[in-house]
Amino acid sequence: MATLSITVKAAGTLASAKTDALIVLLPDRKTLPAELKALDAVLSGTLGRALTQGDFSGTVGASHSLPGAGAIKRVLLIGCGSPDKMTVAQAKKTSETMARALMATPATDALIAMNALSGKVAAPETLIEQLTLQATLAHYQYSHTLNKRKKPTRALKRVAISPDESCSASRARRAVRLGSATGQGANLTRELVNLPGNICTPKYLTSEARKLARAHQNLSVSVLDERKMADLGMHSLLSVGNGSEQPSQLIVLKYSGAPAKSRPYCLVGKGITFDTGGISLKPGAKMDEMKFDMGGAGSVLGTLHAASLMKLPINIVGVIAAAENMPSGRATKPGDVVTSMSGRTIEILNTDAEGRLVLCDALTYVSRFSPAEVVDIATLTGAIIVSLGQEATGIFSNDDALADSLLAAGDRSHDRGWRFPIWEEYHRQLDSQFADLANIGTGGAGSITAACFLSQFAEDYKWAHLDIAGTAFRSAPKGATGRPVPLLVNYLRERAGML
Ligand code: BES
Ligand code: MN
Ligand code: ZN
């Protein structure tokens, strides 16, 4: 994966710019901003005419391209609405529009000019961070399993951003660093989530974790194989991989950005590299999408990549519970009872409710790190898609302050979540006649009962669960979104005092 280089450049005179694509951000006005008079002259008045004739309006989401002149090969006009009232949502949409228009051109470099916004941007750093993040995301293309004829090519190599006078070069450079790190983290997540199940196995996740640790000085990895997990009593986690030829893995990544005595933030990811449902087999339609069932694990790796690039001054422990859920003569059967690492016995009434089975042992395991907070991330239930669709990640927590922080981080990054209750009354659905608890509920509220199950293994610390089944990937066009990496990165930045 080639990363897009993004830098900050002093505005200079646009009319004499040398670039494949000059991107001009414009407010919603019909008249030519004074800052663009000289550029308009070089472009023979076409810019001014596009505004007065109404070919381009500066509303958020609008874009218009003009042929260039001299050393400027082409010009892209991008609407910013009212810059003085720009929300994160508008900054994101403006940036997405810019990135889409830019990637559609054959340009190898681009210059993004903010000076026509006349220093009136409400939060220039938010806009610069979004421009960087969305350009980085749009630059990514999946190619791992495509041969030469189909391999996509991306001409664009370099982007420079010229902030307007409302933002100093050093603040702009910081916003670019943060946006680019978040984008690179999310792109790592997308690549892993997009890879097919025959390539991205539990062992593959281990090798990717090792690769990430080699790339970052403050990051180390250790892996528990099936024998070590059995020694620890992780029979719930192990029961999920029973039917598979692929050995399960518990991957532990440690990022040290603070002194060792500083309690770590723990991220725990569901890493089901393929979910057939097991003996409770899923229907055939769209079963291929269950390669995305390691989206939680992917977001742990992506978030650690971003945190390392940003050098966040906190400690983070990432734990990935990786297994493949397959039917076979050795597979777990409905009605089987297993003993979890916590000592609680679990009646597995449905082998397709496997995410909670791997996560519960990982949640017990992370107690040993005396975590400041624990957040698990999982493509856990189809029911969360019924509740929230593709827009929001489901948030569940035993701590109001942690839930509020995650909600706020989602708002700041426009990678939003929505909180659900995990009341005592819902827990009763998990009562079992043959074990301490059953792995599925008996009534409705499938996402909530799944979270209730997890919460019983997270009683020792502040914990939240993110159900990303609706947000981690899209069905059309099929592909990983990189969510909730922006949310998680924002949450950790806030905890690290680096907002
Ligand atoms: N990985 C699935 C959840 C899922 C479904 C993610 C659709 C993305 C799209 C999970 O392991 C699962 O199968 N959950 C079951 C739980 C049920 C058996 C209680 C579900 O949601 O149907
Ligand atoms: Mn399942
Ligand atoms: Zn699953």
Coordinates of C-alpha atoms and ligand atoms in Angstrom, one line a residue:
M1 CA 0.0 0.0 0.0
A2 CA 1.6 3.2 -1.2
T3 CA 0.8 6.1 1.2
L4 CA -0.2 9.5 -0.1
S5 CA 2.2 12.2 0.9
I6 CA 0.5 15.3 2.2
T7 CA 2.4 18.4 3.2
V8 CA 1.7 22.0 4.2
K9 CA 2.8 24.8 1.8
A10 CA 2.7 28.6 2.2
A11 CA -0.1 30.0 0.0
G12 CA 2.0 32.1 -2.4
T13 CA 0.4 33.4 -5.6
L14 CA -2.0 30.9 -7.0
A15 CA -1.8 32.4 -10.4
S16 CA 1.8 31.2 -10.7
A17 CA 1.3 27.8 -9.1
K18 CA 2.8 24.8 -10.7
T19 CA 0.5 21.8 -10.2
D20 CA -1.5 19.0 -12.0
A21 CA -4.6 20.0 -10.0
L22 CA -5.2 23.3 -8.3
I23 CA -8.1 22.7 -5.9
V24 CA -9.8 25.9 -4.8
L25 CA -12.1 25.8 -1.8
L26 CA -14.9 28.3 -2.1
P27 CA -17.7 29.8 0.0
D28 CA -21.3 29.8 -1.2
R29 CA -21.3 33.1 -3.1
K30 CA -22.0 34.1 -6.7
T31 CA -19.1 36.7 -6.8
L32 CA -15.4 36.1 -7.3
P33 CA -13.5 36.5 -4.0
A34 CA -10.8 39.2 -4.2
E35 CA -8.1 36.6 -3.5
L36 CA -8.9 34.9 -6.8
K37 CA -8.8 37.9 -9.2
A38 CA -5.3 37.2 -10.4
L39 CA -5.9 33.5 -10.9
D40 CA -9.1 34.2 -12.8
A41 CA -7.2 36.5 -15.2
V42 CA -4.7 33.6 -15.9
L43 CA -7.7 31.4 -16.5
S44 CA -9.2 33.9 -19.0
G45 CA -12.1 34.7 -16.7
T46 CA -13.5 31.1 -16.7
L47 CA -13.5 30.9 -12.9
G48 CA -15.5 34.1 -12.4
R49 CA -17.9 33.0 -15.1
A50 CA -18.5 29.6 -13.6
L51 CA -19.7 31.5 -10.4
T52 CA -21.8 34.2 -12.0
Q53 CA -23.4 31.9 -14.6
G54 CA -24.3 29.3 -11.9
D55 CA -22.2 26.4 -13.3
F56 CA -20.8 26.1 -9.8
S57 CA -22.4 27.0 -6.5
G58 CA -20.3 26.9 -3.4
T59 CA -22.7 24.7 -1.4
V60 CA -21.2 21.8 0.5
G61 CA -21.0 18.8 -1.9
A62 CA -20.7 20.9 -5.1
S63 CA -17.7 20.5 -7.4
H64 CA -16.8 21.8 -10.8
S65 CA -13.7 21.4 -12.9
L66 CA -12.1 23.9 -15.3
P67 CA -9.3 23.5 -17.8
G68 CA -6.0 24.9 -16.5
A69 CA -3.6 27.4 -18.0
G70 CA 0.2 27.5 -18.2
A71 CA 1.7 25.5 -15.3
I72 CA -1.7 24.7 -13.8
K73 CA -3.0 21.6 -15.6
R74 CA -6.5 21.7 -14.2
V75 CA -8.6 23.5 -11.6
L76 CA -11.2 21.9 -9.3
L77 CA -13.7 24.2 -7.5
I78 CA -15.0 22.7 -4.3
G79 CA -17.9 24.2 -2.3
C80 CA -17.6 24.9 1.4
G81 CA -21.0 26.4 2.2
S82 CA -20.6 29.0 5.0
P83 CA -17.0 28.5 6.2
D84 CA -17.7 30.5 9.4
K85 CA -20.4 28.0 10.4
M86 CA -18.7 24.8 9.2
T87 CA -19.5 21.7 11.3
V88 CA -17.4 18.5 11.3
A89 CA -20.1 16.9 9.1
Q90 CA -19.7 19.7 6.5
A91 CA -15.9 19.6 6.7
K92 CA -16.1 15.8 6.1
K93 CA -18.5 16.1 3.2
T94 CA -16.5 18.9 1.6
S95 CA -13.4 16.8 2.0
E96 CA -15.1 13.7 0.5
T97 CA -16.3 15.7 -2.5
M98 CA -12.7 17.1 -3.0
A99 CA -11.1 13.7 -2.7
R100 CA -13.6 12.0 -5.1
A101 CA -13.2 14.8 -7.7
L102 CA -9.4 14.6 -7.4
M103 CA -9.1 10.8 -7.6
A104 CA -11.2 10.9 -10.8
T105 CA -8.4 13.0 -12.5
P106 CA -5.0 11.7 -13.8
A107 CA -3.2 14.2 -11.6
T108 CA 0.0 13.0 -9.9
D109 CA 0.1 16.0 -7.6
A110 CA -2.3 18.5 -6.3
L111 CA -2.4 21.8 -4.4
I112 CA -5.4 22.6 -2.1
A113 CA -5.9 26.3 -1.6
M114 CA -7.9 27.7 1.2
N115 CA -7.2 31.4 0.7
A116 CA -10.5 32.2 -1.0
L117 CA -12.1 31.4 2.4
S118 CA -10.6 34.7 3.6
G119 CA -9.6 33.5 7.0
K120 CA -13.2 32.8 7.9
V121 CA -13.1 29.1 8.6
A122 CA -14.8 28.3 11.9
A123 CA -12.3 25.5 12.8
P124 CA -9.5 25.4 10.2
E125 CA -7.7 22.5 11.8
T126 CA -10.8 20.3 11.7
L127 CA -11.1 21.1 7.9
I128 CA -7.4 20.4 7.3
E129 CA -7.6 17.2 9.3
Q130 CA -10.6 16.1 7.3
L131 CA -9.1 17.1 3.9
T132 CA -6.1 15.0 4.8
L133 CA -8.1 12.0 6.2
Q134 CA -10.5 11.9 3.3
A135 CA -7.7 12.2 0.7
T136 CA -5.9 9.4 2.4
L137 CA -9.0 7.2 2.5
A138 CA -10.0 7.9 -1.1
H139 CA -6.4 7.1 -2.3
Y140 CA -6.7 3.5 -1.0
Q141 CA -7.6 0.8 -3.5
Y142 CA -7.8 -2.9 -2.9
S143 CA -5.5 -4.8 -5.2
H144 CA -4.1 -7.8 -3.2
T145 CA -5.8 -10.5 -5.2
L146 CA -6.2 -8.7 -8.6
N147 CA -3.9 -9.6 -11.4
K148 CA -2.2 -7.2 -13.8
R149 CA -5.1 -6.6 -16.1
K150 CA -7.5 -5.7 -13.3
K151 CA -5.0 -4.1 -10.9
P152 CA -6.1 -0.5 -10.2
T153 CA -3.6 2.3 -10.7
R154 CA -3.5 5.5 -8.7
A155 CA -1.6 8.3 -10.4
L156 CA -1.8 10.7 -7.4
K157 CA 1.4 10.8 -5.3
R158 CA 1.6 14.1 -3.5
V159 CA -0.9 16.7 -2.1
A160 CA 0.1 20.1 -0.6
I161 CA -2.4 22.1 1.4
S162 CA -2.1 25.9 1.7
P163 CA -4.0 27.1 4.8
D164 CA -5.6 30.5 4.9
E165 CA -4.5 33.2 7.4
S166 CA -6.8 31.7 10.1
C167 CA -4.4 28.8 10.6
S168 CA -0.6 29.0 11.2
A169 CA 1.7 26.6 9.3
S170 CA 2.6 24.8 12.4
R171 CA -1.0 24.2 13.4
A172 CA -1.8 23.1 9.9
R173 CA 1.2 20.7 9.9
R174 CA -0.1 19.1 13.1
A175 CA -3.6 18.7 11.7
V176 CA -2.1 17.0 8.6
R177 CA 0.0 14.7 10.7
L178 CA -3.1 13.7 12.8
G179 CA -5.4 13.3 9.7
S180 CA -2.8 11.3 7.8
A181 CA -2.1 9.0 10.7
T182 CA -5.8 8.3 11.2
G183 CA -6.2 7.7 7.5
Q184 CA -3.3 5.3 7.3
G185 CA -4.6 3.4 10.3
A186 CA -8.1 3.1 8.8
N187 CA -6.6 2.0 5.5
L188 CA -4.7 -0.8 7.2
T189 CA -8.0 -1.9 8.8
R190 CA -9.7 -1.8 5.4
E191 CA -7.0 -3.9 3.7
L192 CA -7.2 -6.6 6.4
V193 CA -11.0 -6.6 6.4
N194 CA -11.2 -6.8 2.6
L195 CA -8.8 -9.8 2.4
P196 CA -10.6 -13.1 1.8
G197 CA -10.8 -15.7 4.5
N198 CA -8.4 -18.1 2.8
I199 CA -5.6 -15.5 3.1
C200 CA -6.6 -13.6 6.2
T201 CA -6.6 -16.5 8.8
P202 CA -5.9 -16.2 12.5
K203 CA -2.2 -16.9 11.8
Y204 CA -2.2 -14.2 9.1
L205 CA -3.5 -11.7 11.7
T206 CA -0.6 -12.8 13.9
S207 CA 1.9 -12.1 11.2
E208 CA 0.3 -8.7 10.5
A209 CA 0.6 -7.8 14.2
R210 CA 4.3 -8.8 14.1
K211 CA 4.8 -6.7 11.0
L212 CA 3.2 -3.7 12.7
A213 CA 5.4 -4.2 15.7
R214 CA 8.5 -4.2 13.5
A215 CA 7.4 -1.0 12.0
H216 CA 7.0 0.9 15.3
Q217 CA 9.6 1.2 18.0
N218 CA 7.1 1.4 20.9
L219 CA 5.0 -1.5 19.8
S220 CA 5.6 -5.2 20.8
V221 CA 3.6 -8.4 20.2
S222 CA 3.2 -11.7 22.0
V223 CA 0.9 -14.5 20.9
L224 CA -0.8 -17.2 22.9
D225 CA -1.3 -20.4 20.8
E226 CA -4.1 -23.0 21.5
R227 CA -1.9 -24.8 24.1
K228 CA -1.2 -21.7 26.1
M229 CA -4.9 -20.7 25.9
A230 CA -6.0 -24.2 27.2
D231 CA -3.5 -23.8 30.1
L232 CA -5.3 -20.5 31.0
G233 CA -8.7 -22.2 30.8
M234 CA -9.9 -20.3 27.7
H235 CA -12.3 -23.1 26.7
S236 CA -15.0 -20.7 25.5
L237 CA -12.7 -19.1 23.0
L238 CA -11.2 -22.4 22.0
S239 CA -14.6 -24.0 21.4
V240 CA -15.2 -21.6 18.4
G241 CA -12.2 -22.9 16.5
N242 CA -12.8 -26.6 17.2
G243 CA -14.3 -27.2 13.8
S244 CA -11.5 -25.4 11.9
E245 CA -8.2 -26.5 10.5
Q246 CA -6.8 -23.1 11.3
P247 CA -5.5 -22.8 14.8
S248 CA -7.0 -20.0 17.0
Q249 CA -4.7 -17.2 18.2
L250 CA -4.8 -14.7 21.0
I251 CA -2.7 -11.8 19.9
V252 CA -1.5 -9.2 22.4
L253 CA 0.0 -5.9 21.3
K254 CA 1.6 -3.5 23.7
Y255 CA 2.1 0.1 22.8
S256 CA 4.2 2.1 25.3
G257 CA 3.8 5.8 25.0
A258 CA 3.9 6.6 28.8
P259 CA 5.8 5.3 31.8
A260 CA 5.1 1.6 32.7
K261 CA 3.2 2.5 35.8
S262 CA 0.6 4.4 33.8
R263 CA -2.5 2.2 33.4
P264 CA -3.2 1.1 29.8
Y265 CA -6.2 1.6 27.7
C266 CA -7.2 -1.8 26.4
L267 CA -8.7 -2.5 22.9
V268 CA -10.2 -6.0 22.4
G269 CA -11.1 -7.0 18.9
K270 CA -13.3 -9.8 17.6
G271 CA -11.2 -11.6 15.0
I272 CA -13.4 -14.3 13.4
T273 CA -11.6 -14.6 10.1
F274 CA -14.5 -16.4 8.6
D275 CA -17.9 -17.0 10.2
T276 CA -19.9 -19.8 8.6
G277 CA -22.1 -20.0 11.7
G278 CA -20.6 -23.4 12.5
I279 CA -23.1 -26.3 13.0
S280 CA -25.8 -23.6 13.3
L281 CA -24.8 -22.9 9.7
K282 CA -25.7 -19.6 8.1
P283 CA -27.7 -19.4 4.9
G284 CA -25.7 -19.2 1.7
A285 CA -26.8 -15.8 0.4
K286 CA -24.1 -13.2 1.2
M287 CA -22.1 -15.6 3.4
D288 CA -19.0 -14.3 1.7
E289 CA -19.5 -11.1 3.7
M290 CA -18.5 -13.1 6.8
K291 CA -14.9 -12.6 5.8
F292 CA -15.5 -9.1 7.4
D293 CA -16.1 -10.7 10.8
M294 CA -12.6 -9.8 11.9
G295 CA -13.5 -6.1 11.5
G296 CA -13.0 -5.5 15.3
A297 CA -9.5 -7.1 15.1
G298 CA -8.7 -5.0 12.1
S299 CA -9.7 -1.8 13.9
V300 CA -7.5 -2.7 16.8
L301 CA -4.5 -3.0 14.5
G302 CA -5.4 0.1 12.5
T303 CA -5.9 2.2 15.7
L304 CA -2.6 1.0 17.1
H305 CA -0.9 1.9 13.8
A306 CA -2.4 5.4 14.0
A307 CA -1.6 5.8 17.7
S308 CA 2.0 4.8 17.0
L309 CA 2.3 7.3 14.1
M310 CA 0.9 10.0 16.4
K311 CA 3.2 9.0 19.3
L312 CA 0.2 9.2 21.7
P313 CA 1.6 9.7 25.2
I314 CA -0.4 6.8 26.8
N315 CA -0.1 3.1 27.1
I316 CA -2.4 0.9 25.0
V317 CA -2.8 -2.9 25.1
G318 CA -4.5 -4.4 22.0
V319 CA -5.9 -7.9 22.3
I320 CA -7.2 -9.8 19.3
A321 CA -9.2 -13.0 19.8
A322 CA -8.7 -14.8 16.4
A323 CA -10.5 -17.9 15.3
E324 CA -12.3 -19.4 12.3
N325 CA -15.9 -20.6 12.9
M326 CA -16.4 -23.8 10.8
P327 CA -18.7 -26.9 10.9
S328 CA -17.0 -30.3 11.0
G329 CA -16.9 -33.5 12.9
R330 CA -14.9 -31.8 15.6
A331 CA -17.1 -28.6 15.8
T332 CA -18.9 -27.5 18.8
K333 CA -22.6 -28.5 18.8
P334 CA -25.7 -26.7 20.0
G335 CA -26.2 -27.7 23.6
D336 CA -22.5 -28.2 24.3
V337 CA -21.4 -26.6 27.6
V338 CA -18.0 -25.1 28.0
T339 CA -16.1 -23.5 30.9
S340 CA -14.7 -20.0 30.3
M341 CA -11.5 -18.6 31.7
S342 CA -13.6 -16.8 34.4
G343 CA -14.9 -20.2 35.6
R344 CA -18.4 -19.5 34.4
T345 CA -19.9 -22.3 32.4
I346 CA -21.7 -21.4 29.1
E347 CA -24.4 -23.4 27.3
I348 CA -23.8 -22.9 23.6
L349 CA -27.3 -22.9 22.2
N350 CA -26.3 -21.4 18.9
T351 CA -22.8 -21.8 17.4
D352 CA -23.4 -18.7 15.3
A353 CA -23.3 -16.6 18.4
E354 CA -19.5 -17.1 18.4
G355 CA -18.2 -13.6 18.8
R356 CA -19.2 -13.3 22.4
L357 CA -17.6 -16.7 23.1
V358 CA -14.2 -15.6 21.9
L359 CA -14.5 -12.1 23.4
C360 CA -15.5 -13.3 26.9
D361 CA -12.2 -15.0 27.5
A362 CA -10.3 -12.1 26.0
L363 CA -12.1 -9.8 28.4
T364 CA -11.2 -12.0 31.4
Y365 CA -7.6 -12.1 30.2
V366 CA -7.2 -8.2 30.0
S367 CA -7.9 -7.9 33.8
R368 CA -4.2 -8.7 34.3
F369 CA -3.2 -5.4 32.8
S370 CA -5.1 -3.3 35.4
P371 CA -6.6 -1.4 32.6
A372 CA -7.7 2.3 32.9
E373 CA -10.6 1.4 30.5
V374 CA -11.4 -1.5 28.2
V375 CA -13.2 -1.1 24.8
D376 CA -14.1 -4.1 22.8
I377 CA -14.9 -3.8 19.1
A378 CA -16.9 -6.5 17.3
T379 CA -19.1 -7.2 14.2
L380 CA -21.3 -8.9 16.8
T381 CA -24.9 -8.9 15.8
G382 CA -27.1 -8.6 12.7
A383 CA -29.6 -7.0 15.0
I384 CA -27.5 -3.8 15.3
I385 CA -28.0 -3.3 11.5
V386 CA -31.8 -3.5 12.1
S387 CA -31.5 -0.8 14.9
L388 CA -29.0 1.7 13.4
G389 CA -28.4 0.7 9.8
Q390 CA -25.0 1.8 8.4
E391 CA -24.9 5.2 10.1
A392 CA -24.0 4.5 13.7
T393 CA -22.0 2.1 15.8
G394 CA -23.8 0.6 18.8
I395 CA -22.3 1.6 22.1
F396 CA -22.8 -0.3 25.3
S397 CA -21.1 0.4 28.6
N398 CA -21.0 -0.1 32.3
D399 CA -19.7 3.4 32.8
D400 CA -21.5 6.6 31.9
A401 CA -18.3 8.7 31.6
L402 CA -16.7 6.2 29.2
A403 CA -19.9 6.0 27.1
D404 CA -20.1 9.8 26.9
S405 CA -16.4 10.0 25.9
L406 CA -17.0 7.5 23.1
L407 CA -20.1 9.3 21.9
A408 CA -18.2 12.6 21.9
A409 CA -15.3 11.1 20.1
G410 CA -17.7 9.8 17.4
D411 CA -19.2 13.3 17.1
R412 CA -15.7 15.0 16.8
S413 CA -14.7 12.6 14.0
H414 CA -18.2 12.2 12.5
D415 CA -17.7 8.5 12.9
R416 CA -20.7 8.4 15.2
G417 CA -22.1 5.9 17.8
W418 CA -25.3 5.6 19.7
R419 CA -25.8 4.2 23.2
F420 CA -28.1 1.3 24.2
P421 CA -29.0 0.1 27.7
I422 CA -27.8 -3.1 29.2
W423 CA -30.4 -3.2 32.1
E424 CA -30.7 -6.1 34.5
E425 CA -34.0 -7.0 33.0
Y426 CA -32.4 -8.0 29.7
H427 CA -29.8 -10.2 31.5
R428 CA -32.5 -12.6 32.5
Q429 CA -32.8 -13.7 28.8
L430 CA -29.4 -15.4 29.2
D431 CA -30.5 -17.8 32.0
S432 CA -29.7 -21.4 31.3
Q433 CA -30.9 -24.6 32.8
F434 CA -27.6 -26.4 32.2
A435 CA -25.0 -23.8 32.7
D436 CA -24.3 -20.4 34.4
L437 CA -25.4 -18.6 31.3
A438 CA -26.6 -19.3 27.7
N439 CA -24.9 -17.7 24.7
I440 CA -28.1 -16.4 23.1
G441 CA -31.2 -14.6 24.5
T442 CA -34.7 -15.9 24.3
G443 CA -36.6 -12.7 23.4
G444 CA -35.8 -9.7 21.2
A445 CA -33.1 -7.0 21.6
G446 CA -30.3 -9.3 20.1
S447 CA -27.6 -6.6 20.2
I448 CA -28.4 -5.8 23.8
T449 CA -28.4 -9.4 25.1
A450 CA -25.1 -10.0 23.3
A451 CA -23.7 -6.9 25.1
C452 CA -25.2 -8.2 28.4
F453 CA -23.4 -11.5 27.9
L454 CA -20.1 -9.6 27.5
S455 CA -20.7 -7.3 30.4
Q456 CA -20.7 -10.3 32.8
F457 CA -17.0 -10.8 31.9
A458 CA -16.1 -7.1 32.3
E459 CA -17.1 -6.4 35.9
D460 CA -13.6 -5.6 37.2
Y461 CA -13.1 -2.5 35.1
K462 CA -14.6 0.4 33.2
W463 CA -15.8 -1.2 29.9
A464 CA -17.5 -0.4 26.7
H465 CA -18.5 -2.5 23.7
L466 CA -18.8 -1.3 20.2
D467 CA -21.0 -3.3 17.8
I468 CA -19.7 -2.4 14.4
A469 CA -21.7 -5.0 12.3
G470 CA -23.4 -2.1 10.5
T471 CA -20.5 0.3 10.2
A472 CA -17.3 -1.8 9.4
F473 CA -18.3 -2.6 5.9
R474 CA -20.7 -1.9 3.1
S475 CA -22.5 -4.4 0.9
A476 CA -22.7 -2.2 -2.2
P477 CA -20.1 -1.6 -3.4
K478 CA -18.7 -4.3 -1.2
G479 CA -15.9 -3.2 1.0
A480 CA -14.4 -2.2 4.3
T481 CA -15.0 1.3 5.6
G482 CA -12.2 1.6 8.1
R483 CA -14.7 2.4 10.8
P484 CA -14.5 2.8 13.8
V485 CA -10.8 3.8 13.6
P486 CA -11.6 7.5 13.5
L487 CA -13.8 7.2 16.6
L488 CA -11.3 5.1 18.5
V489 CA -8.3 7.4 17.5
N490 CA -10.3 10.4 18.7
Y491 CA -11.2 8.8 22.0
L492 CA -7.5 7.9 22.7
R493 CA -6.3 11.3 21.6
E494 CA -8.7 12.9 24.1
R495 CA -7.4 10.5 26.8
A496 CA -3.9 11.4 25.8
G497 CA -4.6 15.1 25.9
M498 CA -3.9 15.4 22.2
L499 CA -7.1 16.8 20.8
Ligands
BES1 N1 -20.9 -12.1 12.7 C1 -22.2 -12.3 13.0 C2 -23.0 -10.9 13.1 C3 -23.2 -10.3 11.7 C4 -24.3 -10.5 11.0 C5 -22.3 -9.3 11.3 C6 -24.5 -9.9 9.8 C7 -22.5 -8.7 10.1 C8 -23.6 -8.9 9.3 C9 -22.4 -12.9 14.4 O1 -21.4 -13.9 14.7 C10 -23.7 -13.7 14.3 O2 -23.8 -14.6 13.6 N2 -24.6 -13.2 15.1 C11 -25.9 -13.8 15.2 C12 -26.3 -14.0 16.6 C13 -27.5 -14.8 16.8 C14 -27.2 -16.2 16.5 C15 -28.0 -14.7 18.3 C16 -26.9 -12.9 14.4 O3 -26.7 -11.7 14.5 O4 -27.7 -13.4 13.7
MN2 MN -21.9 -15.8 13.9
ZN3 ZN -19.6 -13.6 13.8

